[in-house]
C-alpha cells in the first residue's frame, strides 16, 4: 500500500493514496449530486420563494435585485467563458415578480446605456 504525505492545516498527515482518491471521488460525486439537485429545483420552479432580505409585502426591491443579479451573473460568467445556466434562477425569479412593462423598460435602458443600476 502506498502512503502519501499530504499537507492539512499546517500539518502533514500520512494516508494511503487509495484512501485519498476515494475521498476525492466521494467529494466529486457529492458536488455532482448537489448540481443535479439544483437543476431539478430550477426545472420544477413555479414562483419566487420567500427571501428573508425582503420580508415585506411590497416586492419591488426583490424584483429589481433579482433583475440586477441575473445580469451581473450573466456578465461575470460570460466574461470567464463559463456556462450561464446558473443565472437562470435569477431570471425565473424576476420574471415571476416583476411586471413585464418594467422588464422591457429596463432592457431598453440597458441597450441605450441609461440603466440606473450597476451591472
XYZ file of N, CA, C and O in Angstrom:
476
model
N 0.831 -1.173 0.000
C 0.000 0.000 0.000
C 0.883 1.245 0.000
O 1.793 1.356 0.793
N 0.575 2.177 -0.890
C 1.357 3.401 -0.984
C 0.888 4.416 0.049
O -0.299 4.544 0.318
N 1.821 5.135 0.591
C 1.483 6.196 1.527
C 1.793 7.532 0.884
O 2.758 7.672 0.147
N 0.961 8.501 1.144
C 1.200 9.854 0.648
C 1.218 10.791 1.837
O 0.444 10.628 2.777
N 2.120 11.752 1.814
C 2.170 12.745 2.868
C 1.476 13.995 2.343
O 1.895 14.581 1.350
N 0.391 14.370 2.967
C -0.436 15.460 2.478
C -0.472 16.609 3.477
O -0.627 16.383 4.675
N -0.351 17.850 2.994
C -0.470 18.987 3.912
C -1.927 19.182 4.314
O -2.823 19.065 3.481
N -2.159 19.438 5.576
C -3.514 19.666 6.069
C -3.429 20.645 7.223
O -2.919 20.316 8.289
N -3.870 21.874 6.989
C -3.877 22.917 8.015
C -2.530 23.036 8.731
O -2.464 23.067 9.953
N -1.477 23.077 7.964
C -0.155 23.252 8.543
C 0.487 21.973 9.043
O 1.632 21.966 9.452
N -0.242 20.870 9.044
C 0.290 19.588 9.490
C 0.404 18.671 8.282
O -0.302 18.825 7.301
N 1.287 17.742 8.371
C 1.401 16.742 7.314
C 0.833 15.442 7.855
O 1.187 14.996 8.939
N -0.090 14.899 7.099
C -0.682 13.634 7.518
C -0.341 12.567 6.490
O -0.180 12.864 5.308
N -0.216 11.366 6.944
C 0.079 10.257 6.043
C -1.187 9.441 5.854
O -1.865 9.098 6.821
N -1.477 9.183 4.604
C -2.619 8.322 4.318
C -2.329 7.546 3.050
O -1.432 7.878 2.295
N -3.127 6.563 2.838
C -2.931 5.773 1.628
C -3.423 6.569 0.431
O -4.345 7.381 0.533
N -2.809 6.366 -0.694
C -3.225 7.032 -1.921
C -4.642 6.591 -2.281
O -5.472 7.391 -2.708
N -4.928 5.313 -2.047
C -6.266 4.808 -2.345
C -7.319 5.531 -1.511
O -8.379 5.893 -2.002
N -7.012 5.753 -0.226
C -7.951 6.459 0.650
C -8.156 7.895 0.197
O -9.269 8.416 0.198
N -7.061 8.526 -0.204
C -7.145 9.910 -0.681
C -7.994 9.986 -1.942
O -8.881 10.829 -2.072
N -7.741 9.088 -2.890
C -8.516 9.079 -4.133
C -9.987 8.769 -3.877
O -10.867 9.348 -4.510
N -10.259 7.875 -2.942
C -11.634 7.550 -2.590
C -12.356 8.796 -2.062
O -13.492 9.079 -2.432
N -11.669 9.586 -1.236
C -12.258 10.807 -0.702
C -12.503 11.838 -1.804
O -13.524 12.516 -1.821
N -11.559 11.962 -2.721
C -11.711 12.908 -3.824
C -12.902 12.523 -4.690
O -13.711 13.368 -5.078
N -13.027 11.241 -4.986
C -14.147 10.765 -5.806
C -15.466 10.981 -5.076
O -16.447 11.433 -5.670
N -15.503 10.709 -3.773
C -16.725 10.923 -2.990
C -17.127 12.385 -3.013
O -18.302 12.721 -3.178
N -16.150 13.262 -2.856
C -16.417 14.702 -2.874
C -16.938 15.127 -4.239
O -17.885 15.903 -4.343
N -16.355 14.607 -5.309
C -16.790 14.942 -6.660
C -18.220 14.466 -6.905
O -19.026 15.177 -7.507
N -18.534 13.264 -6.436
C -19.891 12.746 -6.601
C -20.893 13.570 -5.808
O -22.011 13.816 -6.276
N -20.506 14.023 -4.621
C -21.380 14.868 -3.811
C -21.670 16.171 -4.547
O -22.815 16.613 -4.619
N -20.636 16.783 -5.129
C -20.832 18.017 -5.893
C -21.743 17.779 -7.086
O -22.587 18.611 -7.406
N -21.571 16.658 -7.755
C -22.405 16.326 -8.904
C -23.857 16.157 -8.474
O -24.767 16.667 -9.123
N -24.086 15.473 -7.355
C -25.452 15.290 -6.854
C -26.083 16.623 -6.476
O -27.260 16.856 -6.728
N -25.281 17.510 -5.869
C -25.801 18.823 -5.497
C -26.165 19.633 -6.745
O -27.194 20.301 -6.777
N -25.342 19.558 -7.779
C -25.619 20.272 -9.024
C -26.883 19.723 -9.684
O -27.715 20.489 -10.185
N -27.037 18.402 -9.663
C -28.232 17.795 -10.238
C -29.476 18.196 -9.448
O -30.530 18.462 -10.034
N -29.357 18.261 -8.122
C -30.490 18.673 -7.284
C -30.882 20.114 -7.587
O -32.069 20.438 -7.669
N -29.886 20.986 -7.786
C -30.167 22.379 -8.104
C -30.841 22.489 -9.464
O -31.797 23.242 -9.637
N -30.376 21.718 -10.438
C -31.000 21.721 -11.759
C -32.449 21.240 -11.675
O -33.327 21.771 -12.347
N -32.686 20.240 -10.830
C -34.053 19.734 -10.656
C -34.948 20.802 -10.030
O -36.093 20.982 -10.428
N -34.417 21.539 -9.038
C -35.194 22.618 -8.411
C -35.524 23.698 -9.424
O -36.639 24.209 -9.454
N -34.547 24.051 -10.249
C -34.786 25.076 -11.261
C -35.829 24.603 -12.264
O -36.715 25.352 -12.661
N -35.751 23.343 -12.646
C -36.702 22.799 -13.625
C -38.129 22.792 -13.068
O -39.088 23.071 -13.785
N -38.269 22.486 -11.776
C -39.591 22.402 -11.156
C -40.062 23.725 -10.560
O -41.097 23.776 -9.920
N -39.315 24.782 -10.772
C -39.606 26.090 -10.212
C -40.959 26.606 -10.695
O -41.286 26.506 -11.870
N -41.751 27.148 -9.799
C -43.053 27.692 -10.169
C -43.162 29.183 -9.855
O -43.647 29.952 -10.644
N -42.773 29.596 -8.679
C -42.855 31.002 -8.290
C -41.715 31.323 -7.334
O -41.058 30.424 -6.827
N -41.499 32.595 -7.117
C -40.374 33.022 -6.279
C -40.549 32.546 -4.837
O -41.604 32.756 -4.247
N -39.515 31.937 -4.265
C -39.589 31.509 -2.872
C -39.424 32.708 -1.933
O -39.035 33.795 -2.369
N -39.685 32.509 -0.675
C -39.511 33.568 0.315
C -38.036 33.940 0.401
O -37.169 33.081 0.417
N -37.762 35.224 0.440
C -36.396 35.733 0.594
C -36.375 36.611 1.838
O -37.047 37.647 1.879
N -35.617 36.211 2.832
C -35.599 36.912 4.116
C -35.094 38.349 3.997
O -35.347 39.169 4.873
N -34.397 38.665 2.918
C -33.935 40.043 2.726
C -35.089 40.989 2.400
O -34.977 42.198 2.556
N -36.214 40.416 1.938
C -37.366 41.219 1.534
C -38.630 40.681 2.210
O -39.471 40.066 1.560
N -38.773 40.902 3.534
C -39.882 40.285 4.265
C -41.225 40.978 4.069
O -42.257 40.431 4.438
N -41.246 42.178 3.503
C -42.488 42.936 3.396
C -43.323 42.502 2.205
O -42.850 41.827 1.295
N -44.561 42.934 2.207
C -45.473 42.595 1.120
C -45.005 43.189 -0.197
O -45.086 42.549 -1.244
N -44.511 44.426 -0.153
C -44.033 45.089 -1.365
C -42.750 44.408 -1.845
O -41.722 44.452 -1.178
N -42.808 43.792 -3.003
C -41.687 43.013 -3.526
C -40.931 43.737 -4.630
O -40.172 43.122 -5.382
N -41.097 45.064 -4.716
C -40.433 45.842 -5.754
C -38.919 45.697 -5.690
O -38.257 45.457 -6.709
N -38.348 45.836 -4.506
C -36.890 45.722 -4.367
C -36.412 44.310 -4.689
O -35.337 44.125 -5.263
N -37.191 43.329 -4.290
C -36.847 41.933 -4.591
C -36.794 41.741 -6.107
O -35.861 41.131 -6.644
N -37.786 42.267 -6.790
C -37.845 42.192 -8.251
C -36.594 42.814 -8.857
O -35.896 42.188 -9.668
N -36.296 44.041 -8.478
C -35.169 44.768 -9.049
C -33.842 44.082 -8.724
O -32.964 43.967 -9.581
N -33.684 43.598 -7.490
C -32.434 42.941 -7.087
C -32.191 41.671 -7.896
O -31.070 41.407 -8.324
N -33.232 40.884 -8.118
C -33.062 39.668 -8.912
C -32.792 39.983 -10.377
O -32.047 39.256 -11.041
N -33.365 41.080 -10.887
C -33.058 41.516 -12.245
C -31.576 41.874 -12.345
O -30.876 41.444 -13.266
N -31.077 42.657 -11.380
C -29.658 43.008 -11.353
C -28.779 41.768 -11.214
O -27.780 41.624 -11.925
N -29.157 40.878 -10.285
C -28.366 39.667 -10.052
C -28.275 38.813 -11.318
O -27.220 38.231 -11.610
N -29.372 38.718 -12.060
C -29.349 37.947 -13.305
C -28.326 38.532 -14.282
O -27.497 37.817 -14.834
N -28.389 39.838 -14.489
C -27.491 40.460 -15.456
C -26.040 40.462 -14.972
O -25.118 40.277 -15.769
N -25.824 40.615 -13.675
C -24.458 40.555 -13.131
C -23.881 39.151 -13.280
O -22.727 38.975 -13.668
N -24.697 38.156 -12.951
C -24.271 36.760 -13.067
C -23.951 36.432 -14.522
O -22.913 35.849 -14.837
N -24.844 36.832 -15.414
C -24.659 36.583 -16.845
C -23.370 37.221 -17.346
O -22.599 36.593 -18.074
N -23.138 38.457 -16.956
C -21.942 39.184 -17.385
C -20.669 38.518 -16.852
O -19.714 38.295 -17.594
N -20.682 38.189 -15.553
C -19.494 37.607 -14.919
C -19.139 36.251 -15.522
O -17.973 35.987 -15.837
N -20.129 35.390 -15.701
C -19.850 34.064 -16.251
C -19.497 34.117 -17.734
O -18.664 33.340 -18.202
N -20.115 35.036 -18.465
C -19.801 35.182 -19.889
C -18.367 35.648 -20.078
O -17.670 35.178 -20.980
N -17.930 36.586 -19.241
C -16.554 37.085 -19.336
C -15.535 35.990 -19.056
O -14.442 35.994 -19.604
N -15.894 35.044 -18.188
C -14.995 33.937 -17.860
C -15.108 32.787 -18.848
O -14.375 31.808 -18.755
N -16.072 32.888 -19.761
C -16.275 31.823 -20.733
C -16.964 30.602 -20.149
O -16.850 29.512 -20.691
N -17.677 30.788 -19.049
C -18.357 29.672 -18.392
C -19.826 29.622 -18.804
O -20.376 30.578 -19.355
N -20.451 28.503 -18.505
C -21.873 28.307 -18.784
C -22.698 29.254 -17.913
O -22.462 29.368 -16.712
N -23.677 29.916 -18.508
C -24.512 30.874 -17.777
C -25.790 30.244 -17.226
O -26.663 30.957 -16.731
N -25.903 28.934 -17.272
C -27.107 28.246 -16.785
C -27.421 28.550 -15.314
O -28.605 28.665 -14.963
N -26.426 28.705 -14.420
C -26.773 29.031 -13.029
C -27.521 30.355 -12.885
O -28.216 30.574 -11.898
N -27.417 31.226 -13.869
C -28.089 32.532 -13.814
C -29.596 32.409 -14.076
O -30.349 33.351 -13.811
N -30.012 31.274 -14.617
C -31.429 31.083 -14.931
C -32.325 31.259 -13.711
O -33.467 31.704 -13.828
N -31.802 30.911 -12.544
C -32.588 31.038 -11.314
C -33.041 32.485 -11.119
O -34.211 32.756 -10.871
N -32.112 33.419 -11.236
C -32.447 34.835 -11.037
C -33.459 35.311 -12.078
O -34.367 36.082 -11.764
N -33.297 34.841 -13.294
C -34.226 35.233 -14.352
C -35.639 34.737 -14.052
O -36.605 35.479 -14.200
N -35.740 33.524 -13.609
C -37.066 32.983 -13.292
C -37.706 33.746 -12.136
O -38.907 33.994 -12.141
N -36.911 34.111 -11.144
C -37.453 34.848 -10.002
C -37.923 36.226 -10.436
O -39.042 36.629 -10.126
N -37.080 36.967 -11.170
C -37.522 38.308 -11.532
C -38.689 38.276 -12.512
O -39.555 39.145 -12.481
N -38.748 37.245 -13.359
C -39.890 37.157 -14.277
C -41.189 36.843 -13.548
O -42.260 37.209 -14.022
N -41.094 36.180 -12.397
C -42.323 35.895 -11.651
C -42.725 37.067 -10.760
O -43.883 37.196 -10.402
N -41.768 37.929 -10.397
C -42.061 39.047 -9.506
C -42.317 40.369 -10.234
O -43.138 41.168 -9.791
N -41.600 40.610 -11.304
C -41.622 41.920 -11.957
C -42.703 42.019 -13.034
O -42.880 41.079 -13.811
N -43.372 43.165 -13.095
C -44.267 43.403 -14.237
C -43.445 43.454 -15.520
O -42.342 44.005 -15.546
N -43.947 42.869 -16.571
C -43.195 42.798 -17.829
C -42.924 44.180 -18.411
O -41.931 44.378 -19.108
N -43.771 45.156 -18.107
C -43.519 46.517 -18.601
C -42.235 47.077 -17.993
O -41.479 47.786 -18.661
N -41.969 46.753 -16.720
C -40.727 47.205 -16.083
C -39.525 46.537 -16.744
O -38.518 47.180 -17.025
N -39.653 45.230 -16.954
C -38.538 44.468 -17.533
C -38.215 44.993 -18.925
O -37.038 45.202 -19.256
N -39.222 45.215 -19.749
C -38.957 45.716 -21.102
C -38.362 47.123 -21.042
O -37.460 47.448 -21.829
N -38.811 47.949 -20.097
C -38.233 49.289 -19.939
C -36.766 49.190 -19.522
O -35.900 49.890 -20.071
N -36.458 48.327 -18.575
C -35.077 48.158 -18.123
C -34.193 47.612 -19.245
O -33.053 48.033 -19.391
N -34.731 46.658 -20.016
C -33.969 46.115 -21.145
C -33.629 47.213 -22.151
O -32.508 47.280 -22.664
N -34.602 48.091 -22.437
C -34.359 49.208 -23.345
C -33.303 50.153 -22.774
O -32.443 50.649 -23.509
N -33.375 50.392 -21.455
C -32.402 51.281 -20.821
C -30.994 50.684 -20.871
O -30.015 51.418 -21.071
N -30.882 49.372 -20.695
C -29.568 48.716 -20.781
C -29.004 48.880 -22.184
O -27.827 49.215 -22.362
N -29.845 48.663 -23.194
C -29.400 48.789 -24.578
C -28.962 50.212 -24.909
O -27.996 50.418 -25.636
N -29.671 51.208 -24.351
C -29.337 52.609 -24.650
C -28.249 53.165 -23.736
O -27.797 54.283 -23.945
N -27.884 52.390 -22.710
C -26.829 52.836 -21.791
C -27.307 53.771 -20.698
O -26.508 54.449 -20.051
N -28.619 53.830 -20.477
C -29.155 54.740 -19.458
C -29.752 54.005 -18.254
O -30.470 54.612 -17.467
N -29.437 52.725 -18.106
C -29.976 51.945 -16.985
C -29.366 52.454 -15.678
O -28.147 52.618 -15.577
N -30.200 52.704 -14.647
C -29.683 53.283 -13.401
C -28.919 52.311 -12.498
O -28.166 52.748 -11.635
N -29.103 51.021 -12.688
C -28.436 50.041 -11.818
C -27.011 49.760 -12.269
O -26.630 50.017 -13.407
N -26.202 49.227 -11.331
C -24.812 48.895 -11.634
C -24.745 47.397 -11.978
O -24.950 46.549 -11.121
N -24.446 47.119 -13.230
C -24.358 45.730 -13.683
C -22.914 45.381 -13.938
O -22.172 46.086 -14.517
